[in-house]
Amino acid sequence: NNSSLTPGFFILSGIPGLEAAHTWISLPFCFMYVIAVVGNCGLIYLISHDDALHRPMYYFLALLSFTDVTLCTTTVPNMLCIFWFNLKEIDFDACLAQMFFVHMLTGMESGVLMLMALDRYVAICYPLRYSTILTNPVIAKAGLATFLRGVLLIVPFAFLTKRLPYCRGNSIPHTYCDHMSVAKVSCGNFKVNAVYGLMVALLIGGFDMFCISVSYTMILRAVVSLSSADARQKAFSTCTSHICAIVITYVPALFTIFTHRFGGQNIPHHVHILIANLYLMLPPTLNPIVYGAKTNQIQEGVIKLFCKE
């Protein structure tokens, strides 16, 4: 009877082996969270109030900012409670809910980056048809499809995890409820969880990375064929911030996904947990900075906003 082996709550132990340094570790994470919230909310406000930014590229950026700030909010406040107040208990159902939102929102972020790559492809390869291809209804449908894809693929995580028996205890060596971290606490066979998790990672991340790669291959071909050096420079500059966002997101994500399944025994556990937290914190923190520094229209919008005030 698995219901008798389902704990009422889990204990999130934080970063195993670094408990004495929890307070110091919390400071940079708190600082990053403040930057992420202020930066992403500022971008959303700017894009919604500046008519010059009412374009597909910036709509997708606003969607990315909303996803980022929601993603880090699902984990960082709880993490800081562990570090500062030693509040390590999390209700079983709340843990499943946090696990769902973390993985759904990371999938959503990947999907939005893919949509932004397609946006750059249309803007550079079909500039005259850009406004007719990427209309507001098309943007809304693309965003909705990305959201529904994440929901439908991640919902089984909760059911697969809930069916497992937890007779070894209820302590999770992590700062948040990650799918495989929770599954590994059980005393049952979690092979289905591992296989399905890897399949979802390939379906979402693999598909999105394939689309991004194809988009930038076509963009590179189009840019190289331009006769004007200034035109090539301008085309490349419009993609720089997006390429930075892709690198920031996918490098720690791939590390986290594959070390959980293939190389976890060769990497110290505290290193894995730190990378997993950076995987959730780096994109929300750095994306507003990257886009603010690399996008002239956003810089101009910020200047106009402050001058208006």
mmCIF file with all atom_site columns, N, CA and C in Angstrom, residues 57-118:
data_model
loop_
_atom_site.group_PDB
_atom_site.id
_atom_site.type_symbol
_atom_site.label_atom_id
_atom_site.label_alt_id
_atom_site.label_comp_id
_atom_site.label_asym_id
_atom_site.label_entity_id
_atom_site.label_seq_id
_atom_site.pdbx_PDB_ins_code
_atom_site.Cartn_x
_atom_site.Cartn_y
_atom_site.Cartn_z
_atom_site.occupancy
_atom_site.B_iso_or_equiv
_atom_site.pdbx_formal_charge
_atom_site.auth_seq_id
_atom_site.auth_comp_id
_atom_site.auth_asym_id
_atom_site.auth_atom_id
_atom_site.pdbx_PDB_model_num
ATOM 1   N N  . MET A 1 57  ? 9.712  41.098 -31.512 1.00 0.00 ? 57  MET A N  1
ATOM 2   C CA . MET A 1 57  ? 10.929 40.784 -30.771 1.00 0.00 ? 57  MET A CA 1
ATOM 3   C C  . MET A 1 57  ? 10.783 41.131 -29.290 1.00 0.00 ? 57  MET A C  1
ATOM 4   N N  . TYR A 1 58  ? 10.177 42.268 -29.003 1.00 0.00 ? 58  TYR A N  1
ATOM 5   C CA . TYR A 1 58  ? 10.065 42.726 -27.623 1.00 0.00 ? 58  TYR A CA 1
ATOM 6   C C  . TYR A 1 58  ? 8.894  42.062 -26.897 1.00 0.00 ? 58  TYR A C  1
ATOM 7   N N  . TYR A 1 59  ? 7.862  41.666 -27.636 1.00 0.00 ? 59  TYR A N  1
ATOM 8   C CA . TYR A 1 59  ? 6.808  40.855 -27.015 1.00 0.00 ? 59  TYR A CA 1
ATOM 9   C C  . TYR A 1 59  ? 7.385  39.541 -26.505 1.00 0.00 ? 59  TYR A C  1
ATOM 10  N N  . PHE A 1 60  ? 8.220  38.903 -27.328 1.00 0.00 ? 60  PHE A N  1
ATOM 11  C CA . PHE A 1 60  ? 8.855  37.653 -26.903 1.00 0.00 ? 60  PHE A CA 1
ATOM 12  C C  . PHE A 1 60  ? 9.798  37.908 -25.722 1.00 0.00 ? 60  PHE A C  1
ATOM 13  N N  . LEU A 1 61  ? 10.480 39.045 -25.743 1.00 0.00 ? 61  LEU A N  1
ATOM 14  C CA . LEU A 1 61  ? 11.372 39.381 -24.627 1.00 0.00 ? 61  LEU A CA 1
ATOM 15  C C  . LEU A 1 61  ? 10.580 39.587 -23.344 1.00 0.00 ? 61  LEU A C  1
ATOM 16  N N  . ALA A 1 62  ? 9.411  40.231 -23.440 1.00 0.00 ? 62  ALA A N  1
ATOM 17  C CA . ALA A 1 62  ? 8.555  40.408 -22.265 1.00 0.00 ? 62  ALA A CA 1
ATOM 18  C C  . ALA A 1 62  ? 8.078  39.057 -21.733 1.00 0.00 ? 62  ALA A C  1
ATOM 19  N N  . LEU A 1 63  ? 7.748  38.137 -22.652 1.00 0.00 ? 63  LEU A N  1
ATOM 20  C CA . LEU A 1 63  ? 7.337  36.794 -22.237 1.00 0.00 ? 63  LEU A CA 1
ATOM 21  C C  . LEU A 1 63  ? 8.490  36.061 -21.560 1.00 0.00 ? 63  LEU A C  1
ATOM 22  N N  . LEU A 1 64  ? 9.706  36.236 -22.086 1.00 0.00 ? 64  LEU A N  1
ATOM 23  C CA . LEU A 1 64  ? 10.887 35.631 -21.468 1.00 0.00 ? 64  LEU A CA 1
ATOM 24  C C  . LEU A 1 64  ? 11.122 36.209 -20.073 1.00 0.00 ? 64  LEU A C  1
ATOM 25  N N  . SER A 1 65  ? 10.954 37.523 -19.929 1.00 0.00 ? 65  SER A N  1
ATOM 26  C CA . SER A 1 65  ? 11.145 38.161 -18.624 1.00 0.00 ? 65  SER A CA 1
ATOM 27  C C  . SER A 1 65  ? 10.118 37.671 -17.618 1.00 0.00 ? 65  SER A C  1
ATOM 28  N N  . PHE A 1 66  ? 8.870  37.537 -18.046 1.00 0.00 ? 66  PHE A N  1
ATOM 29  C CA . PHE A 1 66  ? 7.823  37.034 -17.147 1.00 0.00 ? 66  PHE A CA 1
ATOM 30  C C  . PHE A 1 66  ? 8.135  35.602 -16.708 1.00 0.00 ? 66  PHE A C  1
ATOM 31  N N  . THR A 1 67  ? 8.572  34.774 -17.651 1.00 0.00 ? 67  THR A N  1
ATOM 32  C CA . THR A 1 67  ? 8.934  33.389 -17.331 1.00 0.00 ? 67  THR A CA 1
ATOM 33  C C  . THR A 1 67  ? 10.094 33.358 -16.345 1.00 0.00 ? 67  THR A C  1
ATOM 34  N N  . ASP A 1 68  ? 11.107 34.192 -16.585 1.00 0.00 ? 68  ASP A N  1
ATOM 35  C CA . ASP A 1 68  ? 12.298 34.216 -15.727 1.00 0.00 ? 68  ASP A CA 1
ATOM 36  C C  . ASP A 1 68  ? 11.969 34.627 -14.296 1.00 0.00 ? 68  ASP A C  1
ATOM 37  N N  . VAL A 1 69  ? 11.219 35.698 -14.154 1.00 0.00 ? 69  VAL A N  1
ATOM 38  C CA . VAL A 1 69  ? 10.945 36.194 -12.797 1.00 0.00 ? 69  VAL A CA 1
ATOM 39  C C  . VAL A 1 69  ? 10.036 35.222 -12.043 1.00 0.00 ? 69  VAL A C  1
ATOM 40  N N  . THR A 1 70  ? 9.128  34.554 -12.753 1.00 0.00 ? 70  THR A N  1
ATOM 41  C CA . THR A 1 70  ? 8.279  33.544 -12.116 1.00 0.00 ? 70  THR A CA 1
ATOM 42  C C  . THR A 1 70  ? 9.098  32.326 -11.715 1.00 0.00 ? 70  THR A C  1
ATOM 43  N N  . LEU A 1 71  ? 10.033 31.936 -12.578 1.00 0.00 ? 71  LEU A N  1
ATOM 44  C CA . LEU A 1 71  ? 10.866 30.759 -12.313 1.00 0.00 ? 71  LEU A CA 1
ATOM 45  C C  . LEU A 1 71  ? 11.701 30.937 -11.053 1.00 0.00 ? 71  LEU A C  1
ATOM 46  N N  . CYS A 1 72  ? 12.406 32.055 -10.946 1.00 0.00 ? 72  CYS A N  1
ATOM 47  C CA . CYS A 1 72  ? 13.262 32.226 -9.771  1.00 0.00 ? 72  CYS A CA 1
ATOM 48  C C  . CYS A 1 72  ? 12.436 32.466 -8.507  1.00 0.00 ? 72  CYS A C  1
ATOM 49  N N  . THR A 1 73  ? 11.211 32.996 -8.640  1.00 0.00 ? 73  THR A N  1
ATOM 50  C CA . THR A 1 73  ? 10.357 33.214 -7.479  1.00 0.00 ? 73  THR A CA 1
ATOM 51  C C  . THR A 1 73  ? 9.824  31.894 -6.923  1.00 0.00 ? 73  THR A C  1
ATOM 52  N N  . THR A 1 74  ? 9.731  30.865 -7.746  1.00 0.00 ? 74  THR A N  1
ATOM 53  C CA . THR A 1 74  ? 9.251  29.569 -7.254  1.00 0.00 ? 74  THR A CA 1
ATOM 54  C C  . THR A 1 74  ? 10.274 28.871 -6.357  1.00 0.00 ? 74  THR A C  1
ATOM 55  N N  . THR A 1 75  ? 11.544 29.286 -6.426  1.00 0.00 ? 75  THR A N  1
ATOM 56  C CA . THR A 1 75  ? 12.580 28.564 -5.680  1.00 0.00 ? 75  THR A CA 1
ATOM 57  C C  . THR A 1 75  ? 13.352 29.431 -4.692  1.00 0.00 ? 75  THR A C  1
ATOM 58  N N  . VAL A 1 76  ? 13.705 30.654 -5.061  1.00 0.00 ? 76  VAL A N  1
ATOM 59  C CA . VAL A 1 76  ? 14.638 31.443 -4.246  1.00 0.00 ? 76  VAL A CA 1
ATOM 60  C C  . VAL A 1 76  ? 14.080 31.809 -2.871  1.00 0.00 ? 76  VAL A C  1
ATOM 61  N N  . PRO A 1 77  ? 12.832 32.294 -2.730  1.00 0.00 ? 77  PRO A N  1
ATOM 62  C CA . PRO A 1 77  ? 12.344 32.591 -1.375  1.00 0.00 ? 77  PRO A CA 1
ATOM 63  C C  . PRO A 1 77  ? 12.400 31.374 -0.447  1.00 0.00 ? 77  PRO A C  1
ATOM 64  N N  . ASN A 1 78  ? 12.029 30.212 -0.966  1.00 0.00 ? 78  ASN A N  1
ATOM 65  C CA . ASN A 1 78  ? 12.090 28.991 -0.162  1.00 0.00 ? 78  ASN A CA 1
ATOM 66  C C  . ASN A 1 78  ? 13.538 28.650 0.189   1.00 0.00 ? 78  ASN A C  1
ATOM 67  N N  . MET A 1 79  ? 14.448 28.841 -0.775  1.00 0.00 ? 79  MET A N  1
ATOM 68  C CA . MET A 1 79  ? 15.867 28.574 -0.550  1.00 0.00 ? 79  MET A CA 1
ATOM 69  C C  . MET A 1 79  ? 16.427 29.498 0.535   1.00 0.00 ? 79  MET A C  1
ATOM 70  N N  . LEU A 1 80  ? 16.051 30.763 0.507   1.00 0.00 ? 80  LEU A N  1
ATOM 71  C CA . LEU A 1 80  ? 16.540 31.711 1.507   1.00 0.00 ? 80  LEU A CA 1
ATOM 72  C C  . LEU A 1 80  ? 15.990 31.389 2.897   1.00 0.00 ? 80  LEU A C  1
ATOM 73  N N  . CYS A 1 81  ? 14.766 30.859 2.959   1.00 0.00 ? 81  CYS A N  1
ATOM 74  C CA . CYS A 1 81  ? 14.217 30.422 4.251   1.00 0.00 ? 81  CYS A CA 1
ATOM 75  C C  . CYS A 1 81  ? 15.034 29.267 4.826   1.00 0.00 ? 81  CYS A C  1
ATOM 76  N N  . ILE A 1 82  ? 15.526 28.399 3.953   1.00 0.00 ? 82  ILE A N  1
ATOM 77  C CA . ILE A 1 82  ? 16.387 27.294 4.409   1.00 0.00 ? 82  ILE A CA 1
ATOM 78  C C  . ILE A 1 82  ? 17.710 27.841 4.930   1.00 0.00 ? 82  ILE A C  1
ATOM 79  N N  . PHE A 1 83  ? 18.312 28.763 4.175   1.00 0.00 ? 83  PHE A N  1
ATOM 80  C CA . PHE A 1 83  ? 19.625 29.291 4.528   1.00 0.00 ? 83  PHE A CA 1
ATOM 81  C C  . PHE A 1 83  ? 19.584 30.182 5.772   1.00 0.00 ? 83  PHE A C  1
ATOM 82  N N  . TRP A 1 84  ? 18.540 31.014 5.902   1.00 0.00 ? 84  TRP A N  1
ATOM 83  C CA . TRP A 1 84  ? 18.500 32.025 6.960   1.00 0.00 ? 84  TRP A CA 1
ATOM 84  C C  . TRP A 1 84  ? 17.791 31.549 8.227   1.00 0.00 ? 84  TRP A C  1
ATOM 85  N N  . PHE A 1 85  ? 16.691 30.815 8.056   1.00 0.00 ? 85  PHE A N  1
ATOM 86  C CA . PHE A 1 85  ? 15.845 30.487 9.208   1.00 0.00 ? 85  PHE A CA 1
ATOM 87  C C  . PHE A 1 85  ? 15.777 28.983 9.485   1.00 0.00 ? 85  PHE A C  1
ATOM 88  N N  . ASN A 1 86  ? 16.501 28.208 8.696   1.00 0.00 ? 86  ASN A N  1
ATOM 89  C CA . ASN A 1 86  ? 16.524 26.751 8.882   1.00 0.00 ? 86  ASN A CA 1
ATOM 90  C C  . ASN A 1 86  ? 15.130 26.131 8.734   1.00 0.00 ? 86  ASN A C  1
ATOM 91  N N  . LEU A 1 87  ? 14.281 26.754 7.902   1.00 0.00 ? 87  LEU A N  1
ATOM 92  C CA . LEU A 1 87  ? 12.931 26.241 7.642   1.00 0.00 ? 87  LEU A CA 1
ATOM 93  C C  . LEU A 1 87  ? 13.009 25.262 6.468   1.00 0.00 ? 87  LEU A C  1
ATOM 94  N N  . LYS A 1 88  ? 13.232 24.026 6.776   1.00 0.00 ? 88  LYS A N  1
ATOM 95  C CA . LYS A 1 88  ? 13.530 23.029 5.755   1.00 0.00 ? 88  LYS A CA 1
ATOM 96  C C  . LYS A 1 88  ? 12.337 22.166 5.357   1.00 0.00 ? 88  LYS A C  1
ATOM 97  N N  . GLU A 1 89  ? 11.258 22.233 6.094   1.00 0.00 ? 89  GLU A N  1
ATOM 98  C CA . GLU A 1 89  ? 10.106 21.386 5.789   1.00 0.00 ? 89  GLU A CA 1
ATOM 99  C C  . GLU A 1 89  ? 9.307  21.953 4.614   1.00 0.00 ? 89  GLU A C  1
ATOM 100 N N  . ILE A 1 90  ? 8.861  21.066 3.742   1.00 0.00 ? 90  ILE A N  1
ATOM 101 C CA . ILE A 1 90  ? 7.961  21.440 2.661   1.00 0.00 ? 90  ILE A CA 1
ATOM 102 C C  . ILE A 1 90  ? 6.927  20.330 2.515   1.00 0.00 ? 90  ILE A C  1
ATOM 103 N N  . ASP A 1 91  ? 5.671  20.707 2.472   1.00 0.00 ? 91  ASP A N  1
ATOM 104 C CA . ASP A 1 91  ? 4.583  19.745 2.350   1.00 0.00 ? 91  ASP A CA 1
ATOM 105 C C  . ASP A 1 91  ? 4.759  18.901 1.087   1.00 0.00 ? 91  ASP A C  1
ATOM 106 N N  . PHE A 1 92  ? 4.347  17.646 1.166   1.00 0.00 ? 92  PHE A N  1
ATOM 107 C CA . PHE A 1 92  ? 4.521  16.728 0.029   1.00 0.00 ? 92  PHE A CA 1
ATOM 108 C C  . PHE A 1 92  ? 3.879  17.283 -1.241  1.00 0.00 ? 92  PHE A C  1
ATOM 109 N N  . ASP A 1 93  ? 2.632  17.730 -1.152  1.00 0.00 ? 93  ASP A N  1
ATOM 110 C CA . ASP A 1 93  ? 1.948  18.264 -2.331  1.00 0.00 ? 93  ASP A CA 1
ATOM 111 C C  . ASP A 1 93  ? 2.571  19.583 -2.790  1.00 0.00 ? 93  ASP A C  1
ATOM 112 N N  . ALA A 1 94  ? 3.021  20.400 -1.821  1.00 0.00 ? 94  ALA A N  1
ATOM 113 C CA . ALA A 1 94  ? 3.699  21.651 -2.188  1.00 0.00 ? 94  ALA A CA 1
ATOM 114 C C  . ALA A 1 94  ? 5.002  21.355 -2.917  1.00 0.00 ? 94  ALA A C  1
ATOM 115 N N  . CYS A 1 95  ? 5.687  20.291 -2.511  1.00 0.00 ? 95  CYS A N  1
ATOM 116 C CA . CYS A 1 95  ? 6.920  19.880 -3.186  1.00 0.00 ? 95  CYS A CA 1
ATOM 117 C C  . CYS A 1 95  ? 6.633  19.477 -4.629  1.00 0.00 ? 95  CYS A C  1
ATOM 118 N N  . LEU A 1 96  ? 5.556  18.704 -4.831  1.00 0.00 ? 96  LEU A N  1
ATOM 119 C CA . LEU A 1 96  ? 5.174  18.303 -6.191  1.00 0.00 ? 96  LEU A CA 1
ATOM 120 C C  . LEU A 1 96  ? 4.803  19.523 -7.031  1.00 0.00 ? 96  LEU A C  1
ATOM 121 N N  . ALA A 1 97  ? 4.112  20.489 -6.407  1.00 0.00 ? 97  ALA A N  1
ATOM 122 C CA . ALA A 1 97  ? 3.736  21.708 -7.136  1.00 0.00 ? 97  ALA A CA 1
ATOM 123 C C  . ALA A 1 97  ? 4.974  22.505 -7.526  1.00 0.00 ? 97  ALA A C  1
ATOM 124 N N  . GLN A 1 98  ? 5.923  22.640 -6.590  1.00 0.00 ? 98  GLN A N  1
ATOM 125 C CA . GLN A 1 98  ? 7.157  23.356 -6.909  1.00 0.00 ? 98  GLN A CA 1
ATOM 126 C C  . GLN A 1 98  ? 7.923  22.648 -8.018  1.00 0.00 ? 98  GLN A C  1
ATOM 127 N N  . MET A 1 99  ? 7.994  21.321 -7.959  1.00 0.00 ? 99  MET A N  1
ATOM 128 C CA . MET A 1 99  ? 8.664  20.543 -8.992  1.00 0.00 ? 99  MET A CA 1
ATOM 129 C C  . MET A 1 99  ? 8.023  20.785 -10.360 1.00 0.00 ? 99  MET A C  1
ATOM 130 N N  . PHE A 1 100 ? 6.683  20.794 -10.388 1.00 0.00 ? 100 PHE A N  1
ATOM 131 C CA . PHE A 1 100 ? 5.977  21.033 -11.649 1.00 0.00 ? 100 PHE A CA 1
ATOM 132 C C  . PHE A 1 100 ? 6.315  22.401 -12.215 1.00 0.00 ? 100 PHE A C  1
ATOM 133 N N  . PHE A 1 101 ? 6.224  23.448 -11.389 1.00 0.00 ? 101 PHE A N  1
ATOM 134 C CA . PHE A 1 101 ? 6.452  24.804 -11.891 1.00 0.00 ? 101 PHE A CA 1
ATOM 135 C C  . PHE A 1 101 ? 7.904  25.019 -12.312 1.00 0.00 ? 101 PHE A C  1
ATOM 136 N N  . VAL A 1 102 ? 8.842  24.452 -11.567 1.00 0.00 ? 102 VAL A N  1
ATOM 137 C CA . VAL A 1 102 ? 10.249 24.612 -11.938 1.00 0.00 ? 102 VAL A CA 1
ATOM 138 C C  . VAL A 1 102 ? 10.503 24.034 -13.327 1.00 0.00 ? 102 VAL A C  1
ATOM 139 N N  . HIS A 1 103 ? 10.050 22.808 -13.558 1.00 0.00 ? 103 HIS A N  1
ATOM 140 C CA . HIS A 1 103 ? 10.328 22.157 -14.835 1.00 0.00 ? 103 HIS A CA 1
ATOM 141 C C  . HIS A 1 103 ? 9.473  22.714 -15.969 1.00 0.00 ? 103 HIS A C  1
ATOM 142 N N  . MET A 1 104 ? 8.229  23.087 -15.665 1.00 0.00 ? 104 MET A N  1
ATOM 143 C CA . MET A 1 104 ? 7.385  23.676 -16.699 1.00 0.00 ? 104 MET A CA 1
ATOM 144 C C  . MET A 1 104 ? 7.938  25.013 -17.153 1.00 0.00 ? 104 MET A C  1
ATOM 145 N N  . LEU A 1 105 ? 8.389  25.834 -16.203 1.00 0.00 ? 105 LEU A N  1
ATOM 146 C CA . LEU A 1 105 ? 8.893  27.163 -16.545 1.00 0.00 ? 105 LEU A CA 1
ATOM 147 C C  . LEU A 1 105 ? 10.249 27.098 -17.236 1.00 0.00 ? 105 LEU A C  1
ATOM 148 N N  . THR A 1 106 ? 11.096 26.128 -16.878 1.00 0.00 ? 106 THR A N  1
ATOM 149 C CA . THR A 1 106 ? 12.360 25.983 -17.609 1.00 0.00 ? 106 THR A CA 1
ATOM 150 C C  . THR A 1 106 ? 12.084 25.539 -19.047 1.00 0.00 ? 106 THR A C  1
ATOM 151 N N  . GLY A 1 107 ? 11.090 24.656 -19.220 1.00 0.00 ? 107 GLY A N  1
ATOM 152 C CA . GLY A 1 107 ? 10.691 24.286 -20.578 1.00 0.00 ? 107 GLY A CA 1
ATOM 153 C C  . GLY A 1 107 ? 10.115 25.464 -21.332 1.00 0.00 ? 107 GLY A C  1
ATOM 154 N N  . MET A 1 108 ? 9.349  26.293 -20.640 1.00 0.00 ? 108 MET A N  1
ATOM 155 C CA . MET A 1 108 ? 8.778  27.501 -21.238 1.00 0.00 ? 108 MET A CA 1
ATOM 156 C C  . MET A 1 108 ? 9.884  28.459 -21.674 1.00 0.00 ? 108 MET A C  1
ATOM 157 N N  . GLU A 1 109 ? 10.894 28.610 -20.835 1.00 0.00 ? 109 GLU A N  1
ATOM 158 C CA . GLU A 1 109 ? 12.008 29.501 -21.174 1.00 0.00 ? 109 GLU A CA 1
ATOM 159 C C  . GLU A 1 109 ? 12.725 29.016 -22.432 1.00 0.00 ? 109 GLU A C  1
ATOM 160 N N  . SER A 1 110 ? 12.951 27.718 -22.514 1.00 0.00 ? 110 SER A N  1
ATOM 161 C CA . SER A 1 110 ? 13.582 27.153 -23.701 1.00 0.00 ? 110 SER A CA 1
ATOM 162 C C  . SER A 1 110 ? 12.737 27.410 -24.941 1.00 0.00 ? 110 SER A C  1
ATOM 163 N N  . GLY A 1 111 ? 11.416 27.242 -24.799 1.00 0.00 ? 111 GLY A N  1
ATOM 164 C CA . GLY A 1 111 ? 10.533 27.483 -25.931 1.00 0.00 ? 111 GLY A CA 1
ATOM 165 C C  . GLY A 1 111 ? 10.528 28.929 -26.383 1.00 0.00 ? 111 GLY A C  1
ATOM 166 N N  . VAL A 1 112 ? 10.564 29.858 -25.426 1.00 0.00 ? 112 VAL A N  1
ATOM 167 C CA . VAL A 1 112 ? 10.582 31.281 -25.789 1.00 0.00 ? 112 VAL A CA 1
ATOM 168 C C  . VAL A 1 112 ? 11.884 31.641 -26.502 1.00 0.00 ? 112 VAL A C  1
ATOM 169 N N  . LEU A 1 113 ? 13.010 31.077 -26.054 1.00 0.00 ? 113 LEU A N  1
ATOM 170 C CA . LEU A 1 113 ? 14.277 31.319 -26.749 1.00 0.00 ? 113 LEU A CA 1
ATOM 171 C C  . LEU A 1 113 ? 14.217 30.797 -28.184 1.00 0.00 ? 113 LEU A C  1
ATOM 172 N N  . MET A 1 114 ? 13.540 29.661 -28.381 1.00 0.00 ? 114 MET A N  1
ATOM 173 C CA . MET A 1 114 ? 13.368 29.133 -29.733 1.00 0.00 ? 114 MET A CA 1
ATOM 174 C C  . MET A 1 114 ? 12.508 30.078 -30.581 1.00 0.00 ? 114 MET A C  1
ATOM 175 N N  . LEU A 1 115 ? 11.434 30.612 -29.991 1.00 0.00 ? 115 LEU A N  1
ATOM 176 C CA . LEU A 1 115 ? 10.581 31.558 -30.718 1.00 0.00 ? 115 LEU A CA 1
ATOM 177 C C  . LEU A 1 115 ? 11.354 32.829 -31.062 1.00 0.00 ? 115 LEU A C  1
ATOM 178 N N  . MET A 1 116 ? 12.223 33.262 -30.165 1.00 0.00 ? 116 MET A N  1
ATOM 179 C CA . MET A 1 116 ? 13.018 34.464 -30.438 1.00 0.00 ? 116 MET A CA 1
ATOM 180 C C  . MET A 1 116 ? 14.019 34.216 -31.558 1.00 0.00 ? 116 MET A C  1
ATOM 181 N N  . ALA A 1 117 ? 14.543 32.991 -31.649 1.00 0.00 ? 117 ALA A N  1
ATOM 182 C CA . ALA A 1 117 ? 15.444 32.655 -32.758 1.00 0.00 ? 117 ALA A CA 1
ATOM 183 C C  . ALA A 1 117 ? 14.684 32.673 -34.080 1.00 0.00 ? 117 ALA A C  1
ATOM 184 N N  . LEU A 1 118 ? 13.463 32.143 -34.095 1.00 0.00 ? 118 LEU A N  1
ATOM 185 C CA . LEU A 1 118 ? 12.644 32.184 -35.302 1.00 0.00 ? 118 LEU A CA 1
ATOM 186 C C  . LEU A 1 118 ? 12.288 33.621 -35.673 1.00 0.00 ? 118 LEU A C  1
#
